[in-house]
mmCIF file of C-alpha atoms in Angstrom:
data_model
loop_
_atom_site.group_PDB
_atom_site.id
_atom_site.type_symbol
_atom_site.label_atom_id
_atom_site.label_comp_id
_atom_site.label_asym_id
_atom_site.label_seq_id
_atom_site.Cartn_x
_atom_site.Cartn_y
_atom_site.Cartn_z
ATOM 1 C CA UNK J 609 -64.624 -68.625 -75.126
ATOM 2 C CA UNK J 610 -67.195 -71.275 -74.480
ATOM 3 C CA UNK J 611 -70.393 -71.938 -76.621
ATOM 4 C CA UNK J 612 -73.904 -71.392 -74.407
ATOM 5 C CA UNK J 613 -76.951 -72.732 -74.333
ATOM 6 C CA UNK J 614 -79.765 -70.671 -76.964
ATOM 7 C CA UNK J 615 -81.282 -69.724 -72.964
ATOM 8 C CA UNK J 616 -77.962 -67.687 -72.590
ATOM 9 C CA UNK J 617 -76.832 -70.441 -69.679
ATOM 10 C CA UNK J 618 -74.026 -72.625 -70.057
ATOM 11 C CA UNK J 619 -74.559 -75.608 -72.608
ATOM 12 C CA UNK J 620 -75.693 -78.825 -70.792
ATOM 13 C CA UNK J 621 -74.945 -82.224 -72.347
ATOM 14 C CA UNK J 622 -77.507 -83.560 -74.565
ATOM 15 C CA UNK J 623 -76.439 -87.263 -74.661
ATOM 16 C CA UNK J 624 -73.902 -89.919 -74.218
ATOM 17 C CA UNK J 625 -75.748 -93.633 -74.998
ATOM 18 C CA UNK J 626 -75.480 -92.939 -77.953
ATOM 19 C CA UNK J 627 -72.413 -90.631 -77.961
ATOM 20 C CA UNK J 628 -73.701 -87.537 -79.929
ATOM 21 C CA UNK J 629 -72.410 -84.102 -81.297
ATOM 22 C CA UNK J 630 -70.527 -82.962 -83.941
ATOM 23 C CA UNK J 631 -67.396 -84.049 -82.330
ATOM 24 C CA UNK J 632 -68.501 -86.841 -80.602
ATOM 25 C CA UNK J 633 -68.917 -85.931 -77.074
ATOM 26 C CA UNK J 634 -72.368 -85.737 -76.282
ATOM 27 C CA UNK J 635 -72.884 -82.045 -76.682
ATOM 28 C CA UNK J 636 -74.450 -79.337 -79.152
ATOM 29 C CA UNK J 637 -71.067 -77.869 -79.232
ATOM 30 C CA UNK J 638 -71.284 -76.796 -83.114
ATOM 31 C CA UNK J 639 -67.135 -74.610 -83.782
ATOM 32 C CA UNK J 640 -65.683 -73.406 -86.245
ATOM 33 C CA UNK J 641 -66.253 -76.785 -88.217
ATOM 34 C CA UNK J 642 -69.388 -78.426 -88.035
ATOM 35 C CA UNK J 643 -70.536 -76.389 -91.422
ATOM 36 C CA UNK J 644 -73.621 -78.291 -90.991
ATOM 37 C CA UNK J 645 -74.491 -76.947 -86.947
ATOM 38 C CA UNK J 646 -75.486 -80.212 -85.228
ATOM 39 C CA UNK J 647 -77.103 -77.226 -82.752
ATOM 40 C CA UNK J 648 -80.305 -78.428 -81.398
ATOM 41 C CA UNK J 649 -80.214 -81.541 -78.566
ATOM 42 C CA UNK J 650 -83.203 -83.526 -79.965
ATOM 43 C CA UNK J 651 -85.609 -86.385 -78.758
ATOM 44 C CA UNK J 652 -86.161 -88.976 -81.166
ATOM 45 C CA UNK J 653 -89.368 -89.862 -82.327
ATOM 46 C CA UNK J 654 -90.947 -91.844 -84.395
ATOM 47 C CA UNK J 655 -92.230 -89.527 -86.850
ATOM 48 C CA UNK J 656 -89.106 -87.375 -86.636
ATOM 49 C CA UNK J 657 -87.127 -90.037 -87.760
ATOM 50 C CA UNK J 658 -89.641 -91.202 -90.159
ATOM 51 C CA UNK J 659 -89.082 -87.997 -91.685
ATOM 52 C CA UNK J 660 -85.818 -87.545 -91.301
ATOM 53 C CA UNK J 661 -85.516 -90.863 -93.790
ATOM 54 C CA UNK J 662 -87.796 -89.575 -96.322
ATOM 55 C CA UNK J 663 -85.862 -86.938 -96.647
ATOM 56 C CA UNK J 664 -82.588 -88.540 -97.266
ATOM 57 C CA UNK J 665 -81.251 -88.576 -93.573
ATOM 58 C CA UNK J 666 -81.250 -91.963 -92.396
ATOM 59 C CA UNK J 667 -80.968 -91.349 -88.343
ATOM 60 C CA UNK J 668 -82.792 -95.036 -87.820
ATOM 61 C CA UNK J 669 -80.621 -97.698 -89.916
ATOM 62 C CA UNK J 670 -77.591 -98.578 -88.109
ATOM 63 C CA UNK J 671 -73.404 -97.522 -89.761
ATOM 64 C CA UNK J 672 -71.310 -99.292 -88.370
ATOM 65 C CA UNK J 673 -68.459 -98.091 -90.113
ATOM 66 C CA UNK J 674 -68.892 -94.955 -89.283
ATOM 67 C CA UNK J 675 -69.638 -95.884 -85.026
ATOM 68 C CA UNK J 676 -73.217 -95.104 -85.574
ATOM 69 C CA UNK J 677 -75.774 -97.280 -83.801
ATOM 70 C CA UNK J 678 -78.891 -96.058 -85.342
ATOM 71 C CA UNK J 679 -81.651 -93.922 -83.472
ATOM 72 C CA UNK J 680 -84.627 -95.496 -81.895
ATOM 73 C CA UNK J 681 -87.531 -93.044 -80.112
ATOM 74 C CA UNK J 682 -86.436 -91.358 -76.944
ATOM 75 C CA UNK J 683 -82.765 -90.985 -77.889
ATOM 76 C CA UNK J 684 -81.319 -87.551 -77.749
ATOM 77 C CA UNK J 685 -78.802 -86.233 -80.433
ATOM 78 C CA UNK J 686 -77.666 -83.176 -81.569
ATOM 79 C CA UNK J 687 -79.498 -82.930 -85.581
ATOM 80 C CA UNK J 688 -78.250 -80.510 -87.852
ATOM 81 C CA UNK J 689 -80.573 -77.081 -87.669
ATOM 82 C CA UNK J 690 -81.999 -76.731 -91.170
ATOM 83 C CA UNK J 691 -82.870 -80.363 -90.945
ATOM 84 C CA UNK J 692 -84.878 -79.967 -87.849
ATOM 85 C CA UNK J 693 -86.607 -77.374 -89.277
ATOM 86 C CA UNK J 694 -87.648 -78.916 -92.148
ATOM 87 C CA UNK J 695 -89.032 -81.752 -90.118
ATOM 88 C CA UNK J 696 -91.060 -78.626 -88.035
ATOM 89 C CA UNK J 697 -92.405 -76.973 -91.299
ATOM 90 C CA UNK J 698 -93.503 -81.026 -92.617
ATOM 91 C CA UNK J 699 -95.207 -80.715 -88.759
ATOM 92 C CA UNK J 700 -92.779 -83.466 -87.427
ATOM 93 C CA UNK J 701 -90.523 -81.393 -85.016
ATOM 94 C CA UNK J 702 -88.903 -83.402 -82.626
ATOM 95 C CA UNK J 703 -88.816 -82.485 -79.100
ATOM 96 C CA UNK J 704 -86.270 -79.942 -78.594
ATOM 97 C CA UNK J 705 -83.711 -80.073 -75.064
ATOM 98 C CA UNK J 706 -83.252 -76.250 -74.696
ATOM 99 C CA UNK J 707 -80.415 -76.184 -71.953
ATOM 100 C CA UNK J 708 -78.628 -78.670 -74.163
ATOM 101 C CA UNK J 709 -79.187 -76.884 -77.441
ATOM 102 C CA UNK J 710 -76.712 -74.400 -78.760
ATOM 103 C CA UNK J 711 -77.212 -70.875 -79.470
ATOM 104 C CA UNK J 712 -75.938 -71.285 -82.821
ATOM 105 C CA UNK J 713 -79.231 -72.842 -83.414
ATOM 106 C CA UNK J 714 -80.749 -69.743 -83.281
ATOM 107 C CA UNK J 715 -78.696 -68.308 -86.747
ATOM 108 C CA UNK J 716 -81.620 -70.789 -88.378
ATOM 109 C CA UNK J 717 -84.384 -71.286 -85.781
ATOM 110 C CA UNK J 718 -86.182 -68.469 -84.189
ATOM 111 C CA UNK J 719 -86.415 -68.718 -80.169
ATOM 112 C CA UNK J 720 -90.014 -69.229 -80.009
ATOM 113 C CA UNK J 721 -90.182 -71.643 -82.453
ATOM 114 C CA UNK J 722 -87.419 -73.564 -79.957
ATOM 115 C CA UNK J 723 -89.522 -72.734 -76.957
ATOM 116 C CA UNK J 724 -92.936 -74.241 -78.309
ATOM 117 C CA UNK J 725 -91.421 -78.016 -78.851
ATOM 118 C CA UNK J 726 -89.015 -77.709 -75.584
ATOM 119 C CA UNK J 727 -89.416 -80.646 -73.405
ATOM 120 C CA UNK J 728 -87.920 -81.075 -70.001
ATOM 121 C CA UNK J 729 -85.463 -84.125 -70.198
ATOM 122 C CA UNK J 730 -83.515 -85.491 -67.570
ATOM 123 C CA UNK J 731 -80.019 -86.629 -68.164
ATOM 124 C CA UNK J 732 -80.020 -90.351 -66.486
ATOM 125 C CA UNK J 733 -83.748 -91.801 -68.364
ATOM 126 C CA UNK J 734 -83.039 -94.924 -66.379
ATOM 127 C CA UNK J 735 -85.337 -93.244 -63.988
ATOM 128 C CA UNK J 736 -88.760 -93.005 -66.290
#
């Protein structure tokens, strides 16, 4: 069975540059192996990245040994739902692409909260 997005539709890709997702397939598909729930497609902001580093989740530093390029503002990335909620509670939640956010995120974050932080981001950012 295919995972759906938080709106009940087909799960759209989150990002391929850098390639995101627990399974590194560009989507926030969770599946049974992803106990961390990398379910929320978030658009990185400087505030979110700084907050995550302060709480021990450094997403900005490249880690070549893990094939991780490091993230910069504007990158789309499947983040752990609890980490996103932690940033939300601190007032620095990253914008969310609802169509690319797995319905499993609703196990942690209410839909209304995600909707309040939603942003419509085109898959091809080169036109911006």
